[in-house]
CSV table of C-alpha atoms and ligand atoms in Angstrom, one decimal:
chain,number,residue,atom,x,y,z
A,1,MET,CA,-5.8,6.5,2.2
A,2,LEU,CA,-6.2,2.8,3.0
A,3,THR,CA,-4.9,-0.4,1.2
A,4,ALA,CA,-7.3,-3.0,-0.2
A,5,TYR,CA,-6.6,-6.1,-2.3
A,6,ASP,CA,-10.1,-7.7,-2.7
A,7,TYR,CA,-13.6,-6.7,-3.7
A,8,THR,CA,-15.3,-7.3,-0.4
A,9,LEU,CA,-13.0,-5.1,1.8
A,10,ALA,CA,-12.6,-2.5,-0.9
A,11,ARG,CA,-16.4,-2.2,-1.1
A,12,ILE,CA,-16.7,-1.6,2.6
A,13,ILE,CA,-13.7,0.9,2.7
A,14,ASP,CA,-15.0,2.9,-0.3
A,15,ALA,CA,-18.5,3.1,1.2
A,16,ALA,CA,-17.2,4.3,4.4
A,17,GLY,CA,-15.8,7.4,2.7
A,18,THR,CA,-12.1,6.6,2.1
A,19,ASP,CA,-10.7,9.1,-0.3
A,20,VAL,CA,-7.9,6.9,-1.8
A,21,ILE,CA,-7.5,3.2,-1.9
A,22,LEU,CA,-4.1,1.9,-2.6
A,23,VAL,CA,-3.7,-1.5,-4.0
A,24,GLY,CA,-0.4,-1.9,-2.3
A,25,ASP,CA,2.3,-4.5,-3.1
A,26,SER,CA,1.9,-5.2,0.7
A,27,ALA,CA,-0.5,-7.7,-0.8
A,28,SER,CA,2.6,-9.8,-1.1
A,29,ASN,CA,2.8,-10.0,2.6
A,30,VAL,CA,-0.9,-9.6,3.8
A,31,MET,CA,-2.6,-11.8,1.0
A,32,ALA,CA,0.2,-14.2,0.0
A,33,GLY,CA,2.3,-14.6,3.2
A,34,HIS,CA,5.6,-13.7,1.8
A,35,GLU,CA,8.2,-12.2,4.1
A,36,THR,CA,8.9,-9.2,1.7
A,37,THR,CA,7.1,-7.4,-1.1
A,38,LEU,CA,9.6,-8.6,-3.7
A,39,PRO,CA,8.0,-11.8,-4.9
A,40,ILE,CA,4.6,-10.3,-6.0
A,41,THR,CA,4.2,-10.0,-9.8
A,42,LEU,CA,2.6,-7.6,-12.3
A,43,ASP,CA,0.0,-10.3,-13.0
A,44,HIS,CA,-0.9,-10.6,-9.3
A,45,MET,CA,-1.1,-6.9,-8.8
A,46,ILE,CA,-3.4,-6.7,-11.8
A,47,TYR,CA,-5.6,-9.4,-10.4
A,48,HIS,CA,-5.9,-7.6,-7.1
A,49,ALA,CA,-6.5,-4.3,-8.8
A,50,GLN,CA,-9.3,-5.7,-10.8
A,51,CYS,CA,-11.0,-7.1,-7.7
A,52,VAL,CA,-10.7,-3.7,-6.0
A,53,VAL,CA,-11.8,-1.5,-9.0
A,54,ARG,CA,-15.0,-3.5,-9.4
A,55,ALA,CA,-16.0,-2.6,-5.8
A,56,VAL,CA,-15.1,1.0,-5.8
A,57,LYS,CA,-17.7,3.8,-6.6
A,58,ARG,CA,-15.9,7.0,-5.3
A,59,ALA,CA,-12.3,6.6,-4.2
A,60,LEU,CA,-9.3,7.3,-6.3
A,61,VAL,CA,-7.6,3.9,-6.9
A,62,ILE,CA,-3.8,3.7,-7.0
A,63,VAL,CA,-1.9,0.5,-8.0
A,64,ASP,CA,1.8,-0.1,-6.9
A,65,LEU,CA,3.9,-1.1,-9.7
A,66,PRO,CA,5.7,-4.2,-8.2
A,67,PHE,CA,9.4,-4.9,-7.8
A,68,GLY,CA,11.0,-5.7,-11.2
A,69,SER,CA,8.2,-4.1,-13.3
A,70,TYR,CA,9.7,-0.6,-13.6
A,71,GLN,CA,13.3,-0.6,-12.4
A,72,SER,CA,15.2,-1.8,-15.4
A,73,ASP,CA,14.2,0.7,-18.0
A,74,SER,CA,11.5,3.3,-18.7
A,75,ARG,CA,10.1,1.4,-21.6
A,76,LYS,CA,9.5,-1.5,-19.4
A,77,ALA,CA,8.0,0.8,-16.7
A,78,LEU,CA,5.6,2.4,-19.3
A,79,HIS,CA,4.5,-1.1,-20.5
A,80,SER,CA,3.7,-2.1,-16.9
A,81,ALA,CA,1.8,1.0,-16.1
A,82,ILE,CA,-0.1,0.7,-19.3
A,83,ARG,CA,-1.0,-2.8,-18.6
A,84,VAL,CA,-2.3,-1.7,-15.0
A,85,MET,CA,-4.3,1.1,-16.6
A,86,LYS,CA,-5.8,-0.9,-19.4
A,87,GLU,CA,-6.5,-4.1,-17.6
A,88,THR,CA,-7.7,-2.9,-14.3
A,89,GLY,CA,-9.5,0.5,-14.7
A,90,ALA,CA,-7.4,2.0,-11.8
A,91,HIS,CA,-6.6,5.6,-11.9
A,92,ALA,CA,-2.9,5.9,-11.1
A,93,VAL,CA,0.2,4.0,-10.3
A,94,LYS,CA,2.8,4.3,-7.5
A,95,VAL,CA,6.6,3.7,-7.9
A,96,GLU,CA,9.2,3.6,-5.0
A,97,GLY,CA,12.4,5.6,-5.0
A,98,GLY,CA,13.6,9.1,-6.0
A,99,SER,CA,16.3,9.8,-8.5
A,100,GLN,CA,16.5,6.1,-9.5
A,101,SER,CA,12.9,6.0,-10.5
A,102,ALA,CA,12.5,9.5,-11.9
A,103,GLN,CA,13.0,8.6,-15.6
A,104,ALA,CA,10.5,5.7,-15.3
A,105,ALA,CA,8.0,8.1,-13.6
A,106,GLU,CA,8.6,10.7,-16.3
A,107,ARG,CA,8.0,8.1,-19.2
A,108,ILE,CA,4.8,7.0,-17.6
A,109,LEU,CA,3.6,10.6,-16.9
A,110,GLU,CA,4.3,11.4,-20.6
A,111,ALA,CA,1.8,8.8,-21.6
A,112,GLY,CA,-0.8,10.5,-19.5
A,113,ILE,CA,-0.8,8.2,-16.5
A,114,PRO,CA,-0.7,9.8,-13.1
A,115,VAL,CA,2.2,8.8,-10.8
A,116,MET,CA,2.6,8.8,-7.2
A,117,GLY,CA,6.1,8.6,-5.7
A,118,HIS,CA,7.2,6.8,-2.4
A,119,LEU,CA,10.2,7.8,-0.4
A,120,GLY,CA,11.8,6.8,2.9
A,121,LEU,CA,11.5,3.2,3.9
A,122,THR,CA,10.7,1.8,0.5
A,123,PRO,CA,10.0,-1.9,1.2
A,124,GLN,CA,11.1,-2.9,-2.3
A,125,SER,CA,14.7,-2.0,-1.3
A,126,ILE,CA,14.7,-3.9,2.0
A,127,TYR,CA,17.7,-5.9,1.0
A,128,ARG,CA,19.7,-2.7,0.5
A,129,PHE,CA,18.5,-1.3,3.8
A,130,GLY,CA,18.9,-4.5,5.6
A,131,THR,CA,16.5,-3.5,8.3
A,132,TYR,CA,13.0,-2.0,8.7
A,133,LYS,CA,14.3,0.7,11.0
A,134,VAL,CA,13.4,4.4,10.5
A,135,ARG,CA,15.1,6.0,7.5
A,136,ALA,CA,16.8,9.3,7.0
A,137,ARG,CA,17.7,9.9,10.6
A,138,GLU,CA,21.2,11.0,9.4
A,139,GLU,CA,21.6,14.3,7.6
A,140,GLU,CA,23.2,12.7,4.4
A,141,GLU,CA,20.2,10.4,3.8
A,142,ALA,CA,17.7,13.3,4.9
A,143,ALA,CA,19.3,15.6,2.3
A,144,ARG,CA,18.8,13.0,-0.4
A,145,LEU,CA,15.3,12.6,0.6
A,146,ARG,CA,14.5,16.2,0.4
A,147,ALA,CA,16.2,16.3,-3.1
A,148,ASP,CA,14.3,13.3,-4.3
A,149,ALA,CA,10.9,14.7,-3.1
A,150,ARG,CA,11.6,18.0,-5.0
A,151,LEU,CA,12.7,15.8,-8.1
A,152,LEU,CA,9.5,13.8,-8.0
A,153,GLU,CA,7.4,17.0,-7.8
A,154,ARG,CA,9.4,18.5,-10.9
A,155,THR,CA,8.9,15.2,-12.8
A,156,GLY,CA,5.2,15.6,-12.4
A,157,CYS,CA,4.2,13.1,-9.6
A,158,PHE,CA,0.9,14.1,-8.2
A,159,GLY,CA,1.8,13.1,-4.6
A,160,VAL,CA,4.4,11.2,-2.6
A,161,VAL,CA,4.1,8.8,0.2
A,162,LEU,CA,6.6,9.2,3.0
A,163,GLU,CA,7.2,6.1,4.9
A,164,LYS,CA,9.0,5.6,8.4
A,165,ILE,CA,11.0,8.9,8.5
A,166,PRO,CA,11.3,11.3,11.4
A,167,ALA,CA,8.3,13.5,11.8
A,168,ARG,CA,10.2,16.7,11.7
A,169,LEU,CA,11.8,15.7,8.3
A,170,ALA,CA,8.3,14.9,7.0
A,171,GLU,CA,7.0,18.1,8.1
A,172,GLU,CA,9.8,20.1,6.4
A,173,VAL,CA,9.3,18.1,3.0
A,174,THR,CA,5.5,18.6,3.3
A,175,ALA,CA,6.0,22.3,3.7
A,176,SER,CA,8.5,22.4,0.8
A,177,LEU,CA,6.3,20.8,-1.8
A,178,SER,CA,3.1,21.9,-3.5
A,179,ILE,CA,2.0,18.2,-4.1
A,180,PRO,CA,0.5,16.4,-1.0
A,181,THR,CA,2.5,14.0,1.0
A,182,ILE,CA,0.9,10.9,2.5
A,183,GLY,CA,2.6,9.6,5.6
A,184,ILE,CA,3.0,6.2,7.2
A,185,GLY,CA,5.1,6.4,10.2
A,186,ALA,CA,6.0,9.9,9.2
A,187,GLY,CA,4.1,12.1,11.8
A,188,ARG,CA,1.1,14.2,11.6
A,189,ALA,CA,2.3,17.0,9.5
A,190,CYS,CA,1.8,15.0,6.2
A,191,ASP,CA,-1.1,16.2,4.1
A,192,GLY,CA,-2.7,12.6,4.4
A,193,GLN,CA,-2.1,9.3,6.1
A,194,VAL,CA,-2.1,5.7,4.9
A,195,LEU,CA,-2.2,2.5,6.8
A,196,VAL,CA,-2.4,-1.2,5.7
A,197,THR,CA,-6.1,-2.0,6.4
A,198,HIS,CA,-5.4,-5.4,7.7
A,199,ASP,CA,-3.1,-3.7,10.4
A,200,ALA,CA,-5.6,-1.0,11.3
A,201,LEU,CA,-8.4,-3.6,11.6
A,202,GLY,CA,-6.3,-5.9,13.8
A,203,LEU,CA,-6.3,-8.8,11.2
A,204,THR,CA,-2.6,-9.0,11.3
A,205,THR,CA,-1.3,-10.0,14.6
A,206,ASP,CA,2.5,-10.6,14.0
A,207,PHE,CA,3.2,-7.1,12.9
A,208,SER,CA,2.9,-4.2,15.3
A,209,PRO,CA,5.2,-1.3,14.6
A,210,ARG,CA,4.5,1.9,16.6
A,211,PHE,CA,3.0,3.7,13.6
A,212,VAL,CA,0.1,1.4,13.5
A,213,ARG,CA,-3.0,2.4,15.3
A,214,ARG,CA,-5.5,-0.6,15.7
A,215,TYR,CA,-9.1,0.4,15.4
A,216,ALA,CA,-10.4,-3.0,16.0
A,217,SER,CA,-9.2,-6.6,17.0
A,218,LEU,CA,-10.7,-8.4,14.1
A,219,ALA,CA,-8.3,-11.4,14.4
A,220,GLU,CA,-9.8,-12.0,18.0
A,221,THR,CA,-13.4,-11.4,16.8
A,222,ILE,CA,-12.9,-14.0,14.0
A,223,THR,CA,-11.5,-16.4,16.3
A,224,GLN,CA,-14.5,-16.1,18.6
A,225,CYS,CA,-16.9,-16.3,15.7
A,226,VAL,CA,-15.1,-19.4,14.4
A,227,ARG,CA,-15.1,-21.1,17.8
A,228,ALA,CA,-18.9,-20.3,18.3
A,229,TYR,CA,-19.8,-21.7,14.9
A,230,ALA,CA,-17.9,-24.9,15.5
A,231,ASP,CA,-19.5,-25.4,18.8
A,232,ASP,CA,-23.0,-24.8,17.5
A,233,VAL,CA,-22.3,-27.3,14.8
A,234,ARG,CA,-20.8,-29.9,17.1
A,235,GLU,CA,-23.8,-29.4,19.6
A,236,ARG,CA,-26.3,-29.5,16.7
A,237,ARG,CA,-27.6,-26.0,17.6
A,238,PHE,CA,-26.9,-25.0,13.9
A,239,PRO,CA,-28.7,-25.0,11.7
A,240,GLY,CA,-31.9,-24.2,13.6
A,241,ALA,CA,-35.5,-24.5,12.2
A,242,SER,CA,-35.5,-21.0,10.8
A,243,GLU,CA,-32.2,-21.7,9.0
A,244,SER,CA,-33.5,-24.9,7.4
A,245,TYR,CA,-35.9,-25.6,4.5
B,1,LIG,O1,2.2,-1.5,-0.4
B,1,LIG,C1,1.8,-0.7,0.6
B,1,LIG,O2,0.8,-1.1,1.2
B,1,LIG,C2,2.3,0.6,0.6
B,1,LIG,C3,1.8,1.5,1.7
B,1,LIG,C4,2.3,0.9,3.0
B,1,LIG,C5,2.2,2.9,1.6
B,1,LIG,O3,3.0,0.9,-0.2
């Protein structure tokens, strides 16, 4: 699973064989430059999801319900999920949290909309955590996470993202569930893995937690390309005869 927020990148990622594309609310950081995921709105998420869905031919497309669009009550949660499904053509939604989001997930599921859960370091709760450090190192929080994972499964979620928790806990949770777990900073025992595409491609340079593996250094490549283009223009090497009419 990889993230996408726009048509061009979604098209490449889909054609390369990605099984699941997440229109993550990390768009708030990556696309809009906000410090957290809290400011992004449902309208913004719908816009990003529309762009992605237009590009995708084979992947499952999941859209994050943003902060404030499902926490207050399950009617609002259902309304938000219905908007996502009607206006974007995506296949499923994702909500963060365990017991505090289970009612919302249940209401959405009753309407026939597939829901993915998200436990561990849930970025929409960053001001409760106060830090982006690994979650559930202590037994009390680990026990809560185990219970939340089982609750999400019972509620009918089709999968759960486990973010930034000890690998051993993720392994235990994965073994205890019949639905797939998708890990990010949660070790290799998860059934699948997700990364923010911009991190994996080296487009983001100011964010390098240890769970990110960089498969390219596109920020560097782009910088070189831009400099080469500017030099060519300044030296009148561009456009050449074959690039002119
Ligand atoms: O918003 C996002 O990109 C996510 C993934 C990191 C799981 O939720």
